[in-house]
Coordinates of N, CA and C and ligand atoms in Angstrom, one line a residue:
X1 N 82.3 28.5 115.4 CA 82.7 29.0 116.9 C 81.4 29.3 117.5
X2 N 81.1 29.2 118.6 CA 79.9 29.5 119.1 C 80.0 31.1 120.1
X3 N 79.4 32.3 119.8 CA 79.5 33.4 120.9 C 79.0 32.8 121.9
X4 N 80.0 32.9 123.6 CA 78.7 32.5 124.4 C 78.5 34.0 125.7
X5 N 79.1 35.1 124.5 CA 78.6 36.1 125.2 C 77.7 37.7 123.7
X6 N 77.1 38.3 124.2 CA 76.3 38.9 123.3 C 75.4 40.1 123.6
X7 N 75.3 40.9 123.1 CA 73.5 41.6 123.0 C 72.5 40.8 123.7
X8 N 72.2 41.1 124.7 CA 71.0 41.0 125.1 C 69.5 41.5 125.2
X9 N 68.2 41.1 125.2 CA 66.8 41.9 125.1 C 66.4 40.8 126.0
X10 N 65.9 41.5 127.4 CA 64.9 41.0 128.0 C 63.4 41.6 128.3
X11 N 62.6 40.9 128.1 CA 61.4 41.2 128.6 C 60.6 41.1 129.4
X12 N 59.6 41.7 130.3 CA 59.1 41.1 131.5 C 57.4 41.9 131.8
X13 N 57.0 40.9 131.7 CA 55.3 41.3 132.1 C 54.8 40.9 134.0
X14 N 54.6 41.9 134.6 CA 54.9 41.7 135.9 C 52.8 41.0 136.0
X15 N 52.7 40.8 137.6 CA 51.4 40.2 137.8 C 50.4 41.2 137.5
X16 N 50.5 42.2 137.2 CA 49.5 43.1 137.1 C 49.6 43.2 135.6
X17 N 50.4 42.4 134.7 CA 50.5 42.7 133.0 C 50.6 43.4 132.7
X18 N 52.3 44.3 133.5 CA 52.2 46.0 132.6 C 54.0 44.9 132.3
X19 N 53.9 45.5 131.6 CA 55.7 44.9 130.3 C 56.0 46.1 130.2
X20 N 57.5 45.4 130.7 CA 58.4 46.4 130.1 C 59.9 45.8 129.5
X21 N 60.8 46.9 129.2 CA 61.5 46.1 128.2 C 63.2 46.3 128.4
X22 N 64.2 45.9 127.7 CA 65.5 46.5 127.6 C 66.5 45.5 126.7
X23 N 67.4 46.3 126.2 CA 68.4 45.4 124.9 C 69.4 46.2 126.2
X24 N 70.5 45.2 126.2 CA 71.8 45.8 126.4 C 72.8 45.3 126.0
X25 N 73.8 46.0 125.3 CA 74.8 45.6 124.5 C 76.0 44.8 124.8
X26 N 76.5 44.1 124.2 CA 77.4 43.0 124.5 C 78.9 43.6 125.1
X27 N 79.4 44.8 125.2 CA 80.4 45.7 125.2 C 81.4 44.8 123.9
X28 N 80.8 44.6 122.9 CA 81.7 44.2 121.8 C 83.3 44.3 121.8
X29 N 84.0 44.3 121.1 CA 85.7 44.4 121.0 C 85.3 44.7 119.3
X30 N 86.2 45.7 119.6 CA 87.0 46.0 117.8 C 85.1 46.9 117.2
X31 N 84.6 47.4 118.1 CA 83.4 47.9 118.0 C 83.9 49.5 116.9
X32 N 83.4 50.0 115.8 CA 83.6 50.9 115.3 C 83.8 51.8 115.9
X33 N 85.3 53.1 116.3 CA 84.9 53.9 117.4 C 83.7 54.9 116.7
X34 N 83.1 55.3 117.9 CA 82.0 56.3 118.0 C 80.7 56.0 117.7
X35 N 80.8 54.8 116.9 CA 79.6 54.0 117.0 C 78.4 53.7 118.3
X36 N 76.8 54.2 117.5 CA 76.5 54.2 118.7 C 75.7 52.5 118.9
X37 N 75.3 52.3 117.8 CA 74.4 50.9 117.7 C 72.8 51.1 117.8
X38 N 71.8 50.0 117.7 CA 70.7 50.2 118.0 C 70.0 50.0 119.1
X39 N 70.3 49.5 120.0 CA 70.1 48.5 121.3 C 69.5 49.6 122.5
X40 N 70.5 51.5 122.6 CA 69.6 52.1 122.6 C 69.2 52.9 122.7
X41 N 68.9 52.8 121.2 CA 67.7 53.7 120.6 C 66.0 53.1 120.5
X42 N 65.1 54.0 121.6 CA 63.8 53.8 121.2 C 63.3 53.6 119.9
X43 N 62.6 51.9 119.8 CA 62.1 52.1 118.0 C 62.9 51.5 117.2
X44 N 64.2 51.3 117.6 CA 64.9 50.6 116.6 C 65.6 49.1 117.1
X45 N 66.3 49.5 118.5 CA 66.6 48.0 118.8 C 65.7 47.6 120.3
X46 N 64.4 48.4 120.7 CA 63.7 47.6 121.8 C 62.3 49.1 121.5
X47 N 61.2 48.4 122.5 CA 60.1 49.6 121.6 C 59.3 48.6 122.5
X48 N 58.7 49.7 124.1 CA 57.9 48.8 124.3 C 55.9 49.7 124.6
X49 N 54.7 49.1 124.1 CA 53.8 49.9 124.8 C 53.3 49.0 125.3
X50 N 52.7 49.7 126.6 CA 52.3 48.9 127.4 C 51.2 48.4 127.8
X51 N 50.1 49.2 126.4 CA 48.5 48.5 126.1 C 48.9 47.1 124.4
X52 N 50.1 47.4 124.3 CA 49.9 46.4 123.2 C 51.0 45.4 123.6
X53 N 52.1 45.8 123.8 CA 53.1 44.5 123.7 C 54.7 45.2 123.3
X54 N 55.7 44.4 123.5 CA 57.5 44.7 123.5 C 57.9 44.1 122.0
X55 N 58.9 44.4 121.5 CA 60.2 44.1 120.7 C 61.1 44.3 121.1
X56 N 62.2 43.4 121.4 CA 63.7 44.1 121.5 C 64.3 43.6 120.1
X57 N 65.8 43.5 120.1 CA 66.2 42.9 119.0 C 67.5 42.9 119.8
X58 N 68.5 42.0 118.5 CA 70.5 41.3 118.7 C 70.2 41.6 117.1
X59 N 71.6 41.9 116.6 CA 72.0 41.4 115.5 C 72.2 42.5 114.5
X60 N 72.6 42.7 113.6 CA 73.0 43.9 112.9 C 72.1 45.3 113.0
X61 N 72.7 45.6 113.9 CA 72.2 47.0 114.4 C 71.9 47.9 113.5
X62 N 72.5 48.3 112.5 CA 72.4 49.3 111.0 C 70.4 48.6 110.5
X63 N 70.8 47.4 110.4 CA 69.8 47.1 110.0 C 68.2 47.9 110.5
X64 N 68.4 47.8 111.7 CA 67.1 48.2 112.8 C 66.5 49.9 112.7
X65 N 68.4 50.5 112.4 CA 68.4 52.1 112.6 C 67.2 51.9 111.6
X66 N 67.8 51.7 110.0 CA 67.4 51.8 109.2 C 65.7 51.6 108.7
X67 N 65.0 50.5 109.9 CA 63.6 50.3 110.0 C 63.1 50.6 110.6
X68 N 63.8 50.9 111.8 CA 62.8 51.1 112.8 C 61.9 49.9 113.3
X69 N 62.4 48.9 113.2 CA 62.2 47.6 113.1 C 61.5 47.2 114.2
X70 N 61.7 47.5 115.6 CA 61.0 47.3 116.5 C 59.5 48.0 117.5
X71 N 59.6 49.1 117.0 CA 58.4 50.1 116.3 C 57.4 49.4 115.4
X72 N 58.0 49.6 114.6 CA 57.4 48.6 113.7 C 56.4 47.5 114.0
X73 N 57.4 46.8 114.7 CA 57.2 45.4 115.3 C 55.2 45.3 116.0
X74 N 55.9 46.4 116.7 CA 54.9 46.8 117.9 C 53.3 46.8 117.3
X75 N 53.3 47.9 116.8 CA 52.5 48.7 115.8 C 52.1 47.3 114.5
X76 N 52.5 46.6 114.6 CA 51.6 46.0 113.7 C 51.4 44.7 114.3
X77 N 51.9 44.6 115.8 CA 50.9 44.0 117.0 C 49.6 44.5 117.0
X78 N 49.7 46.0 116.8 CA 48.7 47.3 117.7 C 47.3 46.9 116.1
X79 N 48.0 46.3 115.3 CA 47.5 46.1 114.0 C 46.3 45.0 113.9
X80 N 46.4 43.7 114.9 CA 45.7 42.5 115.1 C 47.2 41.3 114.6
X81 N 48.7 41.2 114.6 CA 49.2 40.6 114.3 C 50.0 40.1 115.2
X82 N 50.2 38.7 115.6 CA 50.8 38.0 116.2 C 52.4 38.2 116.5
X83 N 52.6 37.8 117.6 CA 54.0 37.9 117.6 C 54.9 37.7 117.2
X84 N 54.6 36.7 116.4 CA 55.1 35.8 115.5 C 54.9 36.4 113.8
X85 N 53.9 36.4 113.7 CA 53.6 37.4 112.7 C 54.5 38.9 112.5
X86 N 54.3 39.4 114.0 CA 55.3 40.9 113.3 C 56.3 40.5 113.4
X87 N 57.4 40.0 114.2 CA 58.6 39.4 114.1 C 59.2 39.3 113.1
X88 N 57.8 38.0 111.9 CA 58.9 37.9 110.4 C 58.2 38.6 109.2
X89 N 57.3 40.1 109.7 CA 57.3 40.9 108.8 C 58.5 42.0 109.1
X90 N 58.9 42.5 110.2 CA 59.7 43.4 109.9 C 61.1 42.9 109.2
X91 N 61.4 40.8 110.0 CA 62.2 40.7 109.5 C 62.1 40.3 107.6
X92 N 61.3 40.6 107.4 CA 60.8 40.6 105.7 C 61.1 42.1 105.5
X93 N 60.7 43.0 106.1 CA 60.9 44.1 105.6 C 62.3 44.7 105.5
X94 N 63.0 43.8 106.4 CA 64.8 44.4 106.9 C 65.7 43.3 105.5
X95 N 64.8 42.4 104.6 CA 65.5 41.5 103.5 C 65.5 42.7 102.6
X96 N 63.9 43.1 102.9 CA 63.8 44.1 101.4 C 64.5 44.9 101.2
X97 N 64.3 45.4 102.2 CA 65.9 46.9 101.9 C 66.6 46.6 102.6
X98 N 67.3 45.7 101.9 CA 68.9 45.7 102.2 C 70.1 45.8 100.7
X99 N 70.5 46.3 101.0 CA 71.6 46.7 100.0 C 72.1 45.2 99.4
X100 N 72.8 45.8 98.1 CA 72.8 44.1 97.2 C 74.1 43.9 97.7
X101 N 75.3 44.8 98.2 CA 76.6 44.5 99.1 C 76.0 43.5 99.8
X102 N 75.4 43.4 100.5 CA 74.6 42.6 102.0 C 73.9 41.5 101.6
X103 N 73.9 41.3 100.8 CA 72.8 40.0 99.9 C 74.3 38.6 99.6
X104 N 73.7 37.4 100.1 CA 74.3 36.4 99.3 C 73.8 36.5 97.6
X105 N 74.7 35.6 97.4 CA 74.0 35.4 95.2 C 72.3 35.1 95.5
X106 N 71.8 34.8 96.3 CA 70.2 34.1 96.2 C 69.4 35.2 97.1
X107 N 70.5 36.6 97.2 CA 69.2 37.6 97.4 C 69.1 37.4 99.1
X108 N 69.8 36.9 99.6 CA 69.5 36.9 101.3 C 70.6 37.8 101.7
X109 N 70.3 38.5 102.8 CA 70.5 39.0 103.9 C 72.4 38.2 104.9
X110 N 73.2 39.0 104.0 CA 74.1 38.0 104.5 C 74.6 37.9 106.2
X111 N 73.7 39.1 107.2 CA 73.3 38.8 108.1 C 72.7 38.6 109.5
X112 N 73.2 38.3 110.5 CA 72.1 37.8 111.2 C 71.6 38.6 112.0
X113 N 69.9 38.7 112.3 CA 69.0 39.8 113.4 C 67.8 38.6 113.2
X114 N 67.8 39.2 114.8 CA 66.5 38.2 115.8 C 65.5 39.9 116.3
X115 N 64.4 39.1 116.5 CA 63.5 39.3 117.2 C 62.9 39.1 118.4
X116 N 62.0 39.6 119.2 CA 61.7 38.6 120.4 C 60.9 39.5 120.8
X117 N 59.9 38.6 120.9 CA 58.6 39.6 121.1 C 57.7 39.2 122.2
X118 N 57.3 40.0 122.6 CA 56.1 40.0 123.9 C 54.6 41.0 124.1
X119 N 53.4 40.2 123.7 CA 52.5 40.5 123.6 C 51.4 40.6 125.1
X120 N 50.5 41.6 125.1 CA 50.2 42.1 126.6 C 49.4 40.5 126.6
X121 N 48.5 40.0 125.9 CA 48.0 38.6 126.9 C 49.5 37.9 126.6
X122 N 50.3 37.9 127.0 CA 51.2 37.3 126.9 C 51.5 35.9 125.9
X123 N 51.1 36.5 125.0 CA 51.4 34.9 123.8 C 53.4 36.5 123.8
X124 N 53.9 35.2 123.1 CA 55.1 35.6 122.7 C 55.9 34.8 121.9
X125 N 57.4 35.6 121.3 CA 57.9 34.7 120.2 C 59.1 35.2 119.9
X126 N 59.9 34.1 119.1 CA 61.4 35.1 118.6 C 61.3 34.6 117.4
X127 N 62.0 35.5 116.7 CA 61.9 35.7 115.0 C 63.3 36.0 114.4
X128 N 64.0 35.2 113.8 CA 65.2 35.1 113.6 C 65.3 34.9 111.4
X129 N 66.3 35.6 111.4 CA 66.9 36.0 110.2 C 66.8 34.7 109.3
X130 N 68.5 34.1 110.2 CA 68.4 32.8 110.2 C 68.3 32.1 111.4
X131 N 67.8 30.5 111.4 CA 67.5 30.3 111.7 C 68.7 28.2 111.5
X132 N 68.7 27.9 112.6 CA 67.3 27.5 113.3 C 68.2 28.1 114.9
X133 N 67.2 28.8 115.8 CA 67.7 29.8 116.7 C 66.8 29.7 117.6
X134 N 66.9 30.0 118.7 CA 65.9 29.8 120.2 C 66.2 30.9 121.2
X135 N 65.0 31.0 121.7 CA 65.6 32.2 122.6 C 64.8 31.5 124.0
X136 N 64.9 32.0 125.3 CA 64.5 31.5 126.5 C 63.5 32.5 127.1
X137 N 62.4 31.8 128.1 CA 61.2 32.2 128.3 C 61.2 31.9 129.6
X138 N 61.2 32.2 130.7 CA 60.3 31.7 131.8 C 58.9 32.3 132.7
X139 N 58.0 31.0 132.9 CA 57.2 31.7 133.3 C 56.4 30.7 134.5
X140 N 55.1 30.5 134.5 CA 54.8 30.2 135.6 C 55.2 28.5 135.2
X141 N 55.2 27.9 134.6 CA 55.4 26.9 133.9 C 57.4 26.4 133.7
X142 N 57.4 27.4 134.5 CA 59.6 27.3 134.5 C 60.3 27.7 133.2
X143 N 61.5 27.1 133.4 CA 62.3 28.3 132.4 C 62.8 26.9 131.5
X144 N 62.7 27.5 129.4 CA 63.3 26.7 128.9 C 63.6 27.3 127.8
X145 N 64.1 26.6 126.7 CA 64.5 27.4 125.3 C 63.1 27.4 124.4
X146 N 62.7 28.5 124.0 CA 61.7 27.9 122.4 C 62.5 28.1 121.4
X147 N 61.8 27.2 120.4 CA 62.9 27.5 119.0 C 62.2 28.8 118.4
X148 N 62.8 29.6 117.4 CA 62.6 31.0 117.0 C 62.4 30.2 115.5
X149 N 61.0 31.6 115.3 CA 60.5 31.3 113.4 C 61.7 31.8 113.1
X150 N 62.3 31.2 112.1 CA 63.3 31.8 110.9 C 62.9 32.2 109.3
X151 N 63.4 33.2 108.5 CA 62.7 33.7 107.1 C 63.7 32.3 106.7
X152 N 65.2 31.7 107.4 CA 66.2 31.4 105.8 C 66.7 30.2 106.7
X153 N 67.0 29.1 106.1 CA 67.6 28.1 107.0 C 69.2 28.2 106.8
X154 N 70.2 28.4 107.8 CA 71.6 28.4 107.9 C 71.6 26.4 107.5
X155 N 72.4 26.9 106.4 CA 73.3 25.4 106.2 C 74.2 24.3 106.9
X156 N 73.4 23.2 107.5 CA 74.3 22.7 109.1 C 76.0 22.9 109.0
X157 N 75.9 23.7 110.6 CA 77.2 23.2 110.6 C 77.7 24.9 111.1
X158 N 76.3 25.7 109.9 CA 77.4 26.9 109.8 C 76.3 28.5 110.7
X159 N 76.6 29.0 111.4 CA 76.4 29.5 112.2 C 76.2 31.2 112.0
X160 N 74.8 32.2 111.9 CA 75.1 33.3 111.2 C 74.8 34.0 113.3
Ligands
LIG201 N1 72.2 45.3 117.7 C1 74.0 45.2 118.5 C2 74.6 46.6 117.6 O1 74.6 46.8 116.1 C3 74.8 44.4 118.4 C4 74.1 42.9 118.9 O2 73.3 42.6 118.8 O3 75.4 41.8 118.6 O4 75.3 46.9 118.2

């Protein structure tokens, strides 16, 4: 079953080259009462440094809260990583820090997590714990879906 709705992250660059971004939760039903999630927490579900770039996320928010993934990814870009490298490294850190109860029998996180990254020079990437996955891009060439790089590949017919 393909959920048609959910959390979205949106990053933009204006004609002056300024970057901004937002992450909006889905209004998902059956959330734990009182749970805030990662979407509104700067550094967890989104982060932007206008000198470097931005990162936002969808998926298991607890992983982002524990690892401050979006802040980490922007710092990795500051250190010279490409958006793709930074997003994959953030996913690897999450995988390393995942408790055994949340791993499958091959040691892989059983949950989905994605990052969407934009660099100051316009390079961008989507990275996903599980692939195949896509994200939407609009630029001067129009709108299209691009593939996320993924850490693990989902068996055909399954979706995380
Ligand atoms: N990251 C959101 C949360 O954990 C959920 C989602 O992206 O699906 O609240």
